[in-house]
């Protein structure tokens, strides 16, 4: 079954298509992907479900509505209803843990592939890579006999300090949904439920258990909900995870407006809503307001709000049995949907295979972003190099596990140093020095995992012996490569960072190495921005890579040595300083008991571009080893009605000497709008492979409805008539051509 799925993944995607009019994935001479659309939850088992529910006791029904172990909710064995088996999985399928605590189960058969983190996947700007990611993880889930992956996490990156920025994808709602949808479809193609999280407005770790988020309705609809809406309407996600925090005064796992009115009534969601772990605060209210399953830790499972307390409430007639039946039926429907029930043949899956490691490699190779490359310092020309200094703790640091969030137990994680050893010829000597030490102030290290805006406290003084070893290595080598940045102990769920300064004294190390060897390349390994303006100015080459999976080191070495031409683009804005970012410029992060999103719709590049604040590196930015021209951009017509689709064509020329991939980005702008608008908004993109000296025609289709703003007064999306400018470029700040159109 596994081979069949791998072999025909492209065909599967095409089978799923409803129409190929939107966003066909054009990769030049490679295959053209259709729109990814998920399978609707069916009703063919409803009669069987009704019969099962009629045979269940009150206690059996309620047993299905809460965790009966750390990662399962209850089944009914006598009726053939299995437990619903969940697994954490932003980076791949988490190892098995004990049934009643967080301790590892200690198995020898729960190794998995470590996949690139969400930021890396988004940096590919490639919907086909997103499908590959979901499809590959889905096969691993089934090999471990799981029903629900607690992923993807698609919250907007509102602040660069966010502890989960590495896991969340991007600051832009359009890019978010275009990566999330194929990932979910790919996952659910394997008889697995995606549990899309964290719904919604969960954009900080600080005070996440109780902070009350205040967002105006237009901002909510235009920025924070589109990816969730697409996950429901297009990808047909089978489950959604409610967030920890409050929204407009009400906890999100018992928020009638978000769970009932928007998610179910407006969007038609048919799946199950699962709580984040220990995010439930009431019994009757949480069920009536839209929650289906309560998960959590660490108290005994019968003490959950939807356990003994719910049995008592039902017996006291505080909640009707009909209400309980509604939630039980939803759970049964998704169990039938993924063939955990019903007797249909289910995908068997496979795990930690060479094919899956190659999936991780492909994603990693397309995610790496070339930020600076003066005098063609990269790719490294090994013919003239006898020795390379490899400097930095991040050259050997592993990130599959670490921090407070979910990781992966894997047999393969190729570090940057190992990648270089694998790829460099034997004639090149590697001089390794750790350079900086990853050290924490022990009396504060315990903060890791607490909800705090202060994050882990690092020791930023360099160790003199380690520094001297790095300087000697750099002096005695033809070229130096410093692997700097962050790691998953520093960037972690449950705490936001204190600031954007590089930890562990890395900035001083980099400056001192540059002073003794000007041929120094800096590679940042991180999931979120840092203030690196001085480093960027002084180094000749700057590369950004991510917590990039089992094959991350090999992919990185292939980029540094030119086997792979980098094509990643930043999925968020890199500010020069933290206070340039909107949540900080408006002094509205982190709040205390409440946080007001004072920047409104101007999140990320929308703020920088509208307020004319220069970022260090803009949204969508990324260089290549070749050069591209974007020419002859034109729309198929001059004017459109609101129910039409705009078709923009552009010729992409590779004017350099290397084959490469470029991401054509299409932004929309309306300067005379009667409402406040961002200077530009992403409305389409295509990644295209162009041979050296060749050209490819790219077509990007934009439904006119994508130009709408949300009118809070009428509670409707409104496409304003008049003139619009479509801007074609390769970052939000590098627009090559404008196209004027009119909407009638």
mmCIF file of C-alpha atoms in Angstrom, residues 458 460 484-486 490 497 499-508 510 522 524 526 530-532 535 544:
data_model
loop_
_atom_site.group_PDB
_atom_site.id
_atom_site.type_symbol
_atom_site.label_atom_id
_atom_site.label_comp_id
_atom_site.label_asym_id
_atom_site.label_seq_id
_atom_site.Cartn_x
_atom_site.Cartn_y
_atom_site.Cartn_z
ATOM 1 C CA UNK A 458 21.051 32.218 28.708
ATOM 2 C CA UNK A 460 25.969 35.031 27.021
ATOM 3 C CA UNK A 484 24.768 30.118 14.667
ATOM 4 C CA UNK A 485 21.174 30.920 15.639
ATOM 5 C CA UNK A 486 18.886 29.020 17.935
ATOM 6 C CA UNK A 490 15.667 28.033 23.308
ATOM 7 C CA UNK A 497 11.616 34.757 23.954
ATOM 8 C CA UNK A 499 14.257 39.598 22.937
ATOM 9 C CA UNK A 500 15.701 39.069 19.450
ATOM 10 C CA UNK A 501 19.361 39.096 20.485
ATOM 11 C CA UNK A 502 21.441 36.061 19.541
ATOM 12 C CA UNK A 503 21.983 33.988 22.705
ATOM 13 C CA UNK A 504 25.177 32.425 24.121
ATOM 14 C CA UNK A 505 27.510 35.256 23.024
ATOM 15 C CA UNK A 506 27.239 34.308 19.364
ATOM 16 C CA UNK A 507 27.392 37.858 17.986
ATOM 17 C CA UNK A 508 30.796 38.471 19.619
ATOM 18 C CA UNK A 510 30.975 35.889 14.767
ATOM 19 C CA UNK A 522 27.308 32.597 8.479
ATOM 20 C CA UNK A 524 21.630 30.700 10.860
ATOM 21 C CA UNK A 526 16.543 28.905 13.688
ATOM 22 C CA UNK A 530 16.820 37.485 15.211
ATOM 23 C CA UNK A 531 18.338 40.969 15.182
ATOM 24 C CA UNK A 532 21.300 40.290 12.924
ATOM 25 C CA UNK A 535 26.257 40.421 11.105
ATOM 26 C CA UNK A 544 19.027 30.776 6.790
#
